[in-house]
Amino acid sequence: MKIAIFGLGYVGCVSAGCLSQKGHTIYGVDVDTNKVNLVNSGKATIIEDGLDELIAEGVKIGNITATTDAEWAVLNSDVGIICVGTPNTANGHLNMEYITKISEQIAVALKKKEEFYTITIRSTVMPGTNLEICNLISSISNKENDKGFAVVSNPEFLREGNAIVDFFNPPYTVVGSTSPKGIEKTKEMFSFLDAPVKVVGVEVAEMIKFLNNSFHALKVAFANEIGRLCKSLNVDSHELMDLFIGDTQLNISHRYLKPGLSYGGSCLPKDLRALNILAHDKYVSIPVLKSVAQSNITHNNYIFDLISAKKVHKIGIVGLSFKENTDDLRFSPSLELCENLVGKGYAIKIYDQNINLSRLVGKNKDFLFSHLPHINVLLINEVDDFLQDCDLIVFAQRSNHVLEQLDRIKKDTIILDLVNIDKLKAFENYEGLCW
């Protein structure tokens, strides 16, 4: 197929690389010329293992082209995939500005297009969005749903750092639409996947991402509360949780159920907050989910208090992105910790092998510099330089580059481990976060 992908951020760029590998022709669309130029030069817009290679190969063989011209992309494609961002507004709702703008541009282009056009929404949107977009496109294009076009809700289930594997190995493909034609076209587009197709109600398809991510956020906060309690009781929290997750009949999954660093990133905080706002708007009380974000803040404060109690001044932080193998800095607990430490007058330096300031673009870059404007001074590129002259080293990630040079750490340096790294436990001044 010829597929237009609107939005070349995380989901869009991964989708472009993976769909191109399966022989589809991809037209990537973005308002950010930096992202367009990166893709056209054969480079991914984000850090994701294996994605640079997919994009480079797709561009080389002519399967991937990026542009700022949405109309051109619509007129030259069979399917459009909306992957633009839906960040929280100041009051917690999802900002639908980018969804609305691109839908209007698609609708205008459809006036000139005779062929049936399928639009799939992969962005996280509130229930009811599919219908709103259908009505918007119909009113502008003067075409009828299921006759001239279709709008299909097709949420993605990608974990940053593992997105390519997740793309090709989803638990299922979720499809929701009032258009049978659109459903069949979406099935055809993903026919290479060895996964069941779940055709569900449109609102169910729109809601599943909130349910998944809010539950994931709940699991992280729950495990960390148990971890803090276990530490106060001198109980091995990881041994306890190993026992807990051994029950696969009732406890379902081991994912996110190990005490450690707070949750962050672009999905869990945003979707949890939006779900709480949705319940508030509907006068539905959900006290457990309402308390999850506060629990995460409490956990962040707990980490800061652990550091403050050490009575040291020079601190090294291993890992700045919200988790390993990504350069996503949005709502990173490590970044928030660094910001707080700088604000309190600590001398810090940061090592993260995945953060290259020259490659950061868009909101990811803006988020970093708005919280750490002097990051170019704090970020250390060489492990040797980073390990020198630290009173305390905080491991917010497992970094092989650092772990391979542990012998360079001074004997009296304090180690605070936020991710449970066995190799660190031999240090005399080692302390685990919740173990």
mmCIF file with all atom_site columns, C-alpha atoms in Angstrom, residues 201-375:
data_model
loop_
_atom_site.group_PDB
_atom_site.id
_atom_site.type_symbol
_atom_site.label_atom_id
_atom_site.label_alt_id
_atom_site.label_comp_id
_atom_site.label_asym_id
_atom_site.label_entity_id
_atom_site.label_seq_id
_atom_site.pdbx_PDB_ins_code
_atom_site.Cartn_x
_atom_site.Cartn_y
_atom_site.Cartn_z
_atom_site.occupancy
_atom_site.B_iso_or_equiv
_atom_site.pdbx_formal_charge
_atom_site.auth_seq_id
_atom_site.auth_comp_id
_atom_site.auth_asym_id
_atom_site.auth_atom_id
_atom_site.pdbx_PDB_model_num
ATOM 1   C CA . GLY A 1 201 ? -16.733 -0.938  19.294 1.00 0.00 ? 201 GLY A CA 1
ATOM 2   C CA . VAL A 1 202 ? -15.175 2.393   18.383 1.00 0.00 ? 202 VAL A CA 1
ATOM 3   C CA . GLU A 1 203 ? -15.278 3.685   21.972 1.00 0.00 ? 203 GLU A CA 1
ATOM 4   C CA . VAL A 1 204 ? -13.712 0.445   23.247 1.00 0.00 ? 204 VAL A CA 1
ATOM 5   C CA . ALA A 1 205 ? -10.840 0.874   20.780 1.00 0.00 ? 205 ALA A CA 1
ATOM 6   C CA . GLU A 1 206 ? -10.406 4.484   21.903 1.00 0.00 ? 206 GLU A CA 1
ATOM 7   C CA . MET A 1 207 ? -10.484 3.562   25.604 1.00 0.00 ? 207 MET A CA 1
ATOM 8   C CA . ILE A 1 208 ? -8.118  0.544   25.706 1.00 0.00 ? 208 ILE A CA 1
ATOM 9   C CA . LYS A 1 209 ? -4.916  2.622   25.748 1.00 0.00 ? 209 LYS A CA 1
ATOM 10  C CA . PHE A 1 210 ? -6.073  4.579   28.807 1.00 0.00 ? 210 PHE A CA 1
ATOM 11  C CA . LEU A 1 211 ? -6.971  1.351   30.557 1.00 0.00 ? 211 LEU A CA 1
ATOM 12  C CA . ASN A 1 212 ? -3.623  -0.272  29.756 1.00 0.00 ? 212 ASN A CA 1
ATOM 13  C CA . ASN A 1 213 ? -1.430  2.692   30.691 1.00 0.00 ? 213 ASN A CA 1
ATOM 14  C CA . SER A 1 214 ? -3.376  3.604   33.818 1.00 0.00 ? 214 SER A CA 1
ATOM 15  C CA . PHE A 1 215 ? -3.067  0.008   35.037 1.00 0.00 ? 215 PHE A CA 1
ATOM 16  C CA . HIS A 1 216 ? 0.642   0.014   34.228 1.00 0.00 ? 216 HIS A CA 1
ATOM 17  C CA . ALA A 1 217 ? 1.043   3.231   36.213 1.00 0.00 ? 217 ALA A CA 1
ATOM 18  C CA . LEU A 1 218 ? -0.910  1.689   39.083 1.00 0.00 ? 218 LEU A CA 1
ATOM 19  C CA . LYS A 1 219 ? 1.363   -1.371  39.132 1.00 0.00 ? 219 LYS A CA 1
ATOM 20  C CA . VAL A 1 220 ? 4.535   0.737   39.307 1.00 0.00 ? 220 VAL A CA 1
ATOM 21  C CA . ALA A 1 221 ? 3.246   2.888   42.183 1.00 0.00 ? 221 ALA A CA 1
ATOM 22  C CA . PHE A 1 222 ? 1.844   -0.130  44.031 1.00 0.00 ? 222 PHE A CA 1
ATOM 23  C CA . ALA A 1 223 ? 5.152   -2.010  43.876 1.00 0.00 ? 223 ALA A CA 1
ATOM 24  C CA . ASN A 1 224 ? 7.104   1.028   45.069 1.00 0.00 ? 224 ASN A CA 1
ATOM 25  C CA . GLU A 1 225 ? 4.796   1.518   48.063 1.00 0.00 ? 225 GLU A CA 1
ATOM 26  C CA . ILE A 1 226 ? 5.360   -2.129  48.990 1.00 0.00 ? 226 ILE A CA 1
ATOM 27  C CA . GLY A 1 227 ? 9.098   -1.592  48.511 1.00 0.00 ? 227 GLY A CA 1
ATOM 28  C CA . ARG A 1 228 ? 9.242   1.343   50.931 1.00 0.00 ? 228 ARG A CA 1
ATOM 29  C CA . LEU A 1 229 ? 7.252   -0.600  53.516 1.00 0.00 ? 229 LEU A CA 1
ATOM 30  C CA . CYS A 1 230 ? 9.496   -3.633  53.092 1.00 0.00 ? 230 CYS A CA 1
ATOM 31  C CA . LYS A 1 231 ? 12.622  -1.541  53.586 1.00 0.00 ? 231 LYS A CA 1
ATOM 32  C CA . SER A 1 232 ? 11.297  -0.178  56.882 1.00 0.00 ? 232 SER A CA 1
ATOM 33  C CA . LEU A 1 233 ? 10.620  -3.774  58.001 1.00 0.00 ? 233 LEU A CA 1
ATOM 34  C CA . ASN A 1 234 ? 13.955  -5.112  56.702 1.00 0.00 ? 234 ASN A CA 1
ATOM 35  C CA . VAL A 1 235 ? 12.072  -7.411  54.309 1.00 0.00 ? 235 VAL A CA 1
ATOM 36  C CA . ASP A 1 236 ? 13.534  -8.282  50.898 1.00 0.00 ? 236 ASP A CA 1
ATOM 37  C CA . SER A 1 237 ? 11.018  -6.593  48.602 1.00 0.00 ? 237 SER A CA 1
ATOM 38  C CA . HIS A 1 238 ? 12.281  -8.295  45.441 1.00 0.00 ? 238 HIS A CA 1
ATOM 39  C CA . GLU A 1 239 ? 12.039  -11.744 47.000 1.00 0.00 ? 239 GLU A CA 1
ATOM 40  C CA . LEU A 1 240 ? 8.523   -10.837 48.115 1.00 0.00 ? 240 LEU A CA 1
ATOM 41  C CA . MET A 1 241 ? 7.531   -9.614  44.656 1.00 0.00 ? 241 MET A CA 1
ATOM 42  C CA . ASP A 1 242 ? 9.067   -12.686 42.997 1.00 0.00 ? 242 ASP A CA 1
ATOM 43  C CA . LEU A 1 243 ? 6.657   -14.731 45.089 1.00 0.00 ? 243 LEU A CA 1
ATOM 44  C CA . PHE A 1 244 ? 3.761   -12.400 44.258 1.00 0.00 ? 244 PHE A CA 1
ATOM 45  C CA . ILE A 1 245 ? 4.239   -12.480 40.483 1.00 0.00 ? 245 ILE A CA 1
ATOM 46  C CA . GLY A 1 246 ? 4.716   -16.257 40.556 1.00 0.00 ? 246 GLY A CA 1
ATOM 47  C CA . ASP A 1 247 ? 0.911   -16.464 40.718 1.00 0.00 ? 247 ASP A CA 1
ATOM 48  C CA . THR A 1 248 ? 0.147   -16.078 37.009 1.00 0.00 ? 248 THR A CA 1
ATOM 49  C CA . GLN A 1 249 ? -3.446  -17.245 37.437 1.00 0.00 ? 249 GLN A CA 1
ATOM 50  C CA . LEU A 1 250 ? -4.583  -14.311 39.591 1.00 0.00 ? 250 LEU A CA 1
ATOM 51  C CA . ASN A 1 251 ? -1.808  -11.711 39.552 1.00 0.00 ? 251 ASN A CA 1
ATOM 52  C CA . ILE A 1 252 ? -1.699  -11.760 35.750 1.00 0.00 ? 252 ILE A CA 1
ATOM 53  C CA . SER A 1 253 ? 1.687   -10.262 34.874 1.00 0.00 ? 253 SER A CA 1
ATOM 54  C CA . HIS A 1 254 ? 5.140   -9.491  36.207 1.00 0.00 ? 254 HIS A CA 1
ATOM 55  C CA . ARG A 1 255 ? 5.485   -6.308  34.158 1.00 0.00 ? 255 ARG A CA 1
ATOM 56  C CA . TYR A 1 256 ? 6.015   -3.115  36.198 1.00 0.00 ? 256 TYR A CA 1
ATOM 57  C CA . LEU A 1 257 ? 5.815   -4.992  39.497 1.00 0.00 ? 257 LEU A CA 1
ATOM 58  C CA . LYS A 1 258 ? 9.344   -4.606  40.789 1.00 0.00 ? 258 LYS A CA 1
ATOM 59  C CA . PRO A 1 259 ? 10.125  -1.761  43.221 1.00 0.00 ? 259 PRO A CA 1
ATOM 60  C CA . GLY A 1 260 ? 12.413  0.819   41.705 1.00 0.00 ? 260 GLY A CA 1
ATOM 61  C CA . LEU A 1 261 ? 12.407  4.245   40.112 1.00 0.00 ? 261 LEU A CA 1
ATOM 62  C CA . SER A 1 262 ? 9.156   6.173   39.710 1.00 0.00 ? 262 SER A CA 1
ATOM 63  C CA . TYR A 1 263 ? 7.183   5.935   36.503 1.00 0.00 ? 263 TYR A CA 1
ATOM 64  C CA . GLY A 1 264 ? 7.552   8.633   33.848 1.00 0.00 ? 264 GLY A CA 1
ATOM 65  C CA . GLY A 1 265 ? 7.635   9.055   30.091 1.00 0.00 ? 265 GLY A CA 1
ATOM 66  C CA . SER A 1 266 ? 5.084   10.348  27.621 1.00 0.00 ? 266 SER A CA 1
ATOM 67  C CA . CYS A 1 267 ? 2.329   7.752   28.136 1.00 0.00 ? 267 CYS A CA 1
ATOM 68  C CA . LEU A 1 268 ? 1.663   6.723   31.738 1.00 0.00 ? 268 LEU A CA 1
ATOM 69  C CA . PRO A 1 269 ? 1.495   10.205  33.337 1.00 0.00 ? 269 PRO A CA 1
ATOM 70  C CA . LYS A 1 270 ? -0.510  11.670  30.454 1.00 0.00 ? 270 LYS A CA 1
ATOM 71  C CA . ASP A 1 271 ? -3.080  8.881   30.129 1.00 0.00 ? 271 ASP A CA 1
ATOM 72  C CA . LEU A 1 272 ? -3.546  8.425   33.874 1.00 0.00 ? 272 LEU A CA 1
ATOM 73  C CA . ARG A 1 273 ? -4.174  12.142  34.290 1.00 0.00 ? 273 ARG A CA 1
ATOM 74  C CA . ALA A 1 274 ? -6.596  12.210  31.358 1.00 0.00 ? 274 ALA A CA 1
ATOM 75  C CA . LEU A 1 275 ? -8.518  9.206   32.726 1.00 0.00 ? 275 LEU A CA 1
ATOM 76  C CA . ASN A 1 276 ? -8.913  10.961  36.087 1.00 0.00 ? 276 ASN A CA 1
ATOM 77  C CA . ILE A 1 277 ? -10.171 14.102  34.350 1.00 0.00 ? 277 ILE A CA 1
ATOM 78  C CA . LEU A 1 278 ? -12.632 12.007  32.352 1.00 0.00 ? 278 LEU A CA 1
ATOM 79  C CA . ALA A 1 279 ? -13.998 10.443  35.545 1.00 0.00 ? 279 ALA A CA 1
ATOM 80  C CA . HIS A 1 280 ? -14.212 13.891  37.172 1.00 0.00 ? 280 HIS A CA 1
ATOM 81  C CA . ASP A 1 281 ? -16.157 15.228  34.202 1.00 0.00 ? 281 ASP A CA 1
ATOM 82  C CA . LYS A 1 282 ? -18.581 12.294  34.511 1.00 0.00 ? 282 LYS A CA 1
ATOM 83  C CA . TYR A 1 283 ? -18.873 12.637  38.333 1.00 0.00 ? 283 TYR A CA 1
ATOM 84  C CA . VAL A 1 284 ? -17.427 9.135   38.831 1.00 0.00 ? 284 VAL A CA 1
ATOM 85  C CA . SER A 1 285 ? -15.237 8.582   41.889 1.00 0.00 ? 285 SER A CA 1
ATOM 86  C CA . ILE A 1 286 ? -12.030 6.579   41.264 1.00 0.00 ? 286 ILE A CA 1
ATOM 87  C CA . PRO A 1 287 ? -10.001 7.163   44.454 1.00 0.00 ? 287 PRO A CA 1
ATOM 88  C CA . VAL A 1 288 ? -7.329  4.514   43.795 1.00 0.00 ? 288 VAL A CA 1
ATOM 89  C CA . LEU A 1 289 ? -6.376  5.868   40.387 1.00 0.00 ? 289 LEU A CA 1
ATOM 90  C CA . LYS A 1 290 ? -6.633  9.421   41.726 1.00 0.00 ? 290 LYS A CA 1
ATOM 91  C CA . SER A 1 291 ? -4.030  8.574   44.334 1.00 0.00 ? 291 SER A CA 1
ATOM 92  C CA . VAL A 1 292 ? -1.518  6.976   41.938 1.00 0.00 ? 292 VAL A CA 1
ATOM 93  C CA . ALA A 1 293 ? 0.055   10.229  40.739 1.00 0.00 ? 293 ALA A CA 1
ATOM 94  C CA . GLN A 1 294 ? 0.379   11.453  44.328 1.00 0.00 ? 294 GLN A CA 1
ATOM 95  C CA . SER A 1 295 ? 2.003   8.159   45.244 1.00 0.00 ? 295 SER A CA 1
ATOM 96  C CA . ASN A 1 296 ? 4.501   8.671   42.412 1.00 0.00 ? 296 ASN A CA 1
ATOM 97  C CA . ILE A 1 297 ? 5.279   12.192  43.706 1.00 0.00 ? 297 ILE A CA 1
ATOM 98  C CA . THR A 1 298 ? 5.716   10.738  47.192 1.00 0.00 ? 298 THR A CA 1
ATOM 99  C CA . HIS A 1 299 ? 8.168   8.205   45.777 1.00 0.00 ? 299 HIS A CA 1
ATOM 100 C CA . ASN A 1 300 ? 10.122  10.974  44.008 1.00 0.00 ? 300 ASN A CA 1
ATOM 101 C CA . ASN A 1 301 ? 10.277  12.893  47.286 1.00 0.00 ? 301 ASN A CA 1
ATOM 102 C CA . TYR A 1 302 ? 11.422  9.747   49.070 1.00 0.00 ? 302 TYR A CA 1
ATOM 103 C CA . ILE A 1 303 ? 14.346  9.429   46.648 1.00 0.00 ? 303 ILE A CA 1
ATOM 104 C CA . PHE A 1 304 ? 15.291  13.074  47.149 1.00 0.00 ? 304 PHE A CA 1
ATOM 105 C CA . ASP A 1 305 ? 15.136  12.669  50.926 1.00 0.00 ? 305 ASP A CA 1
ATOM 106 C CA . LEU A 1 306 ? 17.421  9.602   50.746 1.00 0.00 ? 306 LEU A CA 1
ATOM 107 C CA . ILE A 1 307 ? 20.002  11.699  48.908 1.00 0.00 ? 307 ILE A CA 1
ATOM 108 C CA . SER A 1 308 ? 19.615  14.681  51.251 1.00 0.00 ? 308 SER A CA 1
ATOM 109 C CA . ALA A 1 309 ? 20.223  12.428  54.239 1.00 0.00 ? 309 ALA A CA 1
ATOM 110 C CA . LYS A 1 310 ? 23.697  11.526  52.920 1.00 0.00 ? 310 LYS A CA 1
ATOM 111 C CA . LYS A 1 311 ? 24.980  15.056  53.644 1.00 0.00 ? 311 LYS A CA 1
ATOM 112 C CA . VAL A 1 312 ? 27.068  15.169  50.459 1.00 0.00 ? 312 VAL A CA 1
ATOM 113 C CA . HIS A 1 313 ? 27.500  17.873  47.822 1.00 0.00 ? 313 HIS A CA 1
ATOM 114 C CA . LYS A 1 314 ? 28.968  16.349  44.648 1.00 0.00 ? 314 LYS A CA 1
ATOM 115 C CA . ILE A 1 315 ? 26.530  13.912  43.026 1.00 0.00 ? 315 ILE A CA 1
ATOM 116 C CA . GLY A 1 316 ? 26.713  11.867  39.816 1.00 0.00 ? 316 GLY A CA 1
ATOM 117 C CA . ILE A 1 317 ? 23.498  10.695  38.152 1.00 0.00 ? 317 ILE A CA 1
ATOM 118 C CA . VAL A 1 318 ? 23.595  7.668   35.816 1.00 0.00 ? 318 VAL A CA 1
ATOM 119 C CA . GLY A 1 319 ? 20.695  7.947   33.376 1.00 0.00 ? 319 GLY A CA 1
ATOM 120 C CA . LEU A 1 320 ? 18.600  10.993  32.510 1.00 0.00 ? 320 LEU A CA 1
ATOM 121 C CA . SER A 1 321 ? 15.891  9.689   30.157 1.00 0.00 ? 321 SER A CA 1
ATOM 122 C CA . PHE A 1 322 ? 12.793  8.197   31.726 1.00 0.00 ? 322 PHE A CA 1
ATOM 123 C CA . LYS A 1 323 ? 14.115  4.662   31.170 1.00 0.00 ? 323 LYS A CA 1
ATOM 124 C CA . GLU A 1 324 ? 16.943  2.760   29.499 1.00 0.00 ? 324 GLU A CA 1
ATOM 125 C CA . ASN A 1 325 ? 17.455  2.502   25.729 1.00 0.00 ? 325 ASN A CA 1
ATOM 126 C CA . THR A 1 326 ? 15.565  5.662   24.853 1.00 0.00 ? 326 THR A CA 1
ATOM 127 C CA . ASP A 1 327 ? 16.218  9.394   24.678 1.00 0.00 ? 327 ASP A CA 1
ATOM 128 C CA . ASP A 1 328 ? 12.698  10.342  25.786 1.00 0.00 ? 328 ASP A CA 1
ATOM 129 C CA . LEU A 1 329 ? 13.054  12.893  28.584 1.00 0.00 ? 329 LEU A CA 1
ATOM 130 C CA . ARG A 1 330 ? 9.408   13.836  29.062 1.00 0.00 ? 330 ARG A CA 1
ATOM 131 C CA . PHE A 1 331 ? 8.354   13.508  32.700 1.00 0.00 ? 331 PHE A CA 1
ATOM 132 C CA . SER A 1 332 ? 11.537  11.579  33.462 1.00 0.00 ? 332 SER A CA 1
ATOM 133 C CA . PRO A 1 333 ? 11.850  11.044  37.236 1.00 0.00 ? 333 PRO A CA 1
ATOM 134 C CA . SER A 1 334 ? 15.619  11.238  36.879 1.00 0.00 ? 334 SER A CA 1
ATOM 135 C CA . LEU A 1 335 ? 15.378  14.604  35.128 1.00 0.00 ? 335 LEU A CA 1
ATOM 136 C CA . GLU A 1 336 ? 13.035  15.881  37.859 1.00 0.00 ? 336 GLU A CA 1
ATOM 137 C CA . LEU A 1 337 ? 15.496  14.668  40.489 1.00 0.00 ? 337 LEU A CA 1
ATOM 138 C CA . CYS A 1 338 ? 18.350  16.499  38.758 1.00 0.00 ? 338 CYS A CA 1
ATOM 139 C CA . GLU A 1 339 ? 16.279  19.681  38.527 1.00 0.00 ? 339 GLU A CA 1
ATOM 140 C CA . ASN A 1 340 ? 15.486  19.533  42.253 1.00 0.00 ? 340 ASN A CA 1
ATOM 141 C CA . LEU A 1 341 ? 19.102  18.863  43.189 1.00 0.00 ? 341 LEU A CA 1
ATOM 142 C CA . VAL A 1 342 ? 20.328  21.804  41.123 1.00 0.00 ? 342 VAL A CA 1
ATOM 143 C CA . GLY A 1 343 ? 17.654  23.985  42.708 1.00 0.00 ? 343 GLY A CA 1
ATOM 144 C CA . LYS A 1 344 ? 18.872  23.038  46.173 1.00 0.00 ? 344 LYS A CA 1
ATOM 145 C CA . GLY A 1 345 ? 22.461  23.930  45.358 1.00 0.00 ? 345 GLY A CA 1
ATOM 146 C CA . TYR A 1 346 ? 23.977  20.472  44.824 1.00 0.00 ? 346 TYR A CA 1
ATOM 147 C CA . ALA A 1 347 ? 26.828  20.086  42.332 1.00 0.00 ? 347 ALA A CA 1
ATOM 148 C CA . ILE A 1 348 ? 25.677  17.400  39.899 1.00 0.00 ? 348 ILE A CA 1
ATOM 149 C CA . LYS A 1 349 ? 26.885  15.781  36.718 1.00 0.00 ? 349 LYS A CA 1
ATOM 150 C CA . ILE A 1 350 ? 24.980  13.392  34.487 1.00 0.00 ? 350 ILE A CA 1
ATOM 151 C CA . TYR A 1 351 ? 25.930  10.458  32.281 1.00 0.00 ? 351 TYR A CA 1
ATOM 152 C CA . ASP A 1 352 ? 23.484  9.008   29.748 1.00 0.00 ? 352 ASP A CA 1
ATOM 153 C CA . GLN A 1 353 ? 24.913  7.322   26.675 1.00 0.00 ? 353 GLN A CA 1
ATOM 154 C CA . ASN A 1 354 ? 21.605  7.722   24.786 1.00 0.00 ? 354 ASN A CA 1
ATOM 155 C CA . ILE A 1 355 ? 21.326  11.501  25.166 1.00 0.00 ? 355 ILE A CA 1
ATOM 156 C CA . ASN A 1 356 ? 22.925  13.369  22.287 1.00 0.00 ? 356 ASN A CA 1
ATOM 157 C CA . LEU A 1 357 ? 21.961  17.040  22.541 1.00 0.00 ? 357 LEU A CA 1
ATOM 158 C CA . SER A 1 358 ? 22.527  17.606  18.812 1.00 0.00 ? 358 SER A CA 1
ATOM 159 C CA . ARG A 1 359 ? 19.966  14.913  17.929 1.00 0.00 ? 359 ARG A CA 1
ATOM 160 C CA . LEU A 1 360 ? 17.160  16.024  20.225 1.00 0.00 ? 360 LEU A CA 1
ATOM 161 C CA . VAL A 1 361 ? 14.231  17.672  18.432 1.00 0.00 ? 361 VAL A CA 1
ATOM 162 C CA . GLY A 1 362 ? 10.745  18.981  19.068 1.00 0.00 ? 362 GLY A CA 1
ATOM 163 C CA . LYS A 1 363 ? 8.990   18.792  22.415 1.00 0.00 ? 363 LYS A CA 1
ATOM 164 C CA . ASN A 1 364 ? 11.538  16.333  23.786 1.00 0.00 ? 364 ASN A CA 1
ATOM 165 C CA . LYS A 1 365 ? 14.276  18.946  23.374 1.00 0.00 ? 365 LYS A CA 1
ATOM 166 C CA . ASP A 1 366 ? 12.043  21.759  24.659 1.00 0.00 ? 366 ASP A CA 1
ATOM 167 C CA . PHE A 1 367 ? 11.141  19.742  27.766 1.00 0.00 ? 367 PHE A CA 1
ATOM 168 C CA . LEU A 1 368 ? 14.794  19.102  28.603 1.00 0.00 ? 368 LEU A CA 1
ATOM 169 C CA . PHE A 1 369 ? 15.976  22.698  28.232 1.00 0.00 ? 369 PHE A CA 1
ATOM 170 C CA . SER A 1 370 ? 12.964  24.107  30.076 1.00 0.00 ? 370 SER A CA 1
ATOM 171 C CA . HIS A 1 371 ? 13.856  22.000  33.135 1.00 0.00 ? 371 HIS A CA 1
ATOM 172 C CA . LEU A 1 372 ? 17.652  21.912  32.850 1.00 0.00 ? 372 LEU A CA 1
ATOM 173 C CA . PRO A 1 373 ? 18.709  24.972  30.816 1.00 0.00 ? 373 PRO A CA 1
ATOM 174 C CA . HIS A 1 374 ? 22.400  24.336  31.599 1.00 0.00 ? 374 HIS A CA 1
ATOM 175 C CA . ILE A 1 375 ? 22.302  20.675  30.544 1.00 0.00 ? 375 ILE A CA 1
#
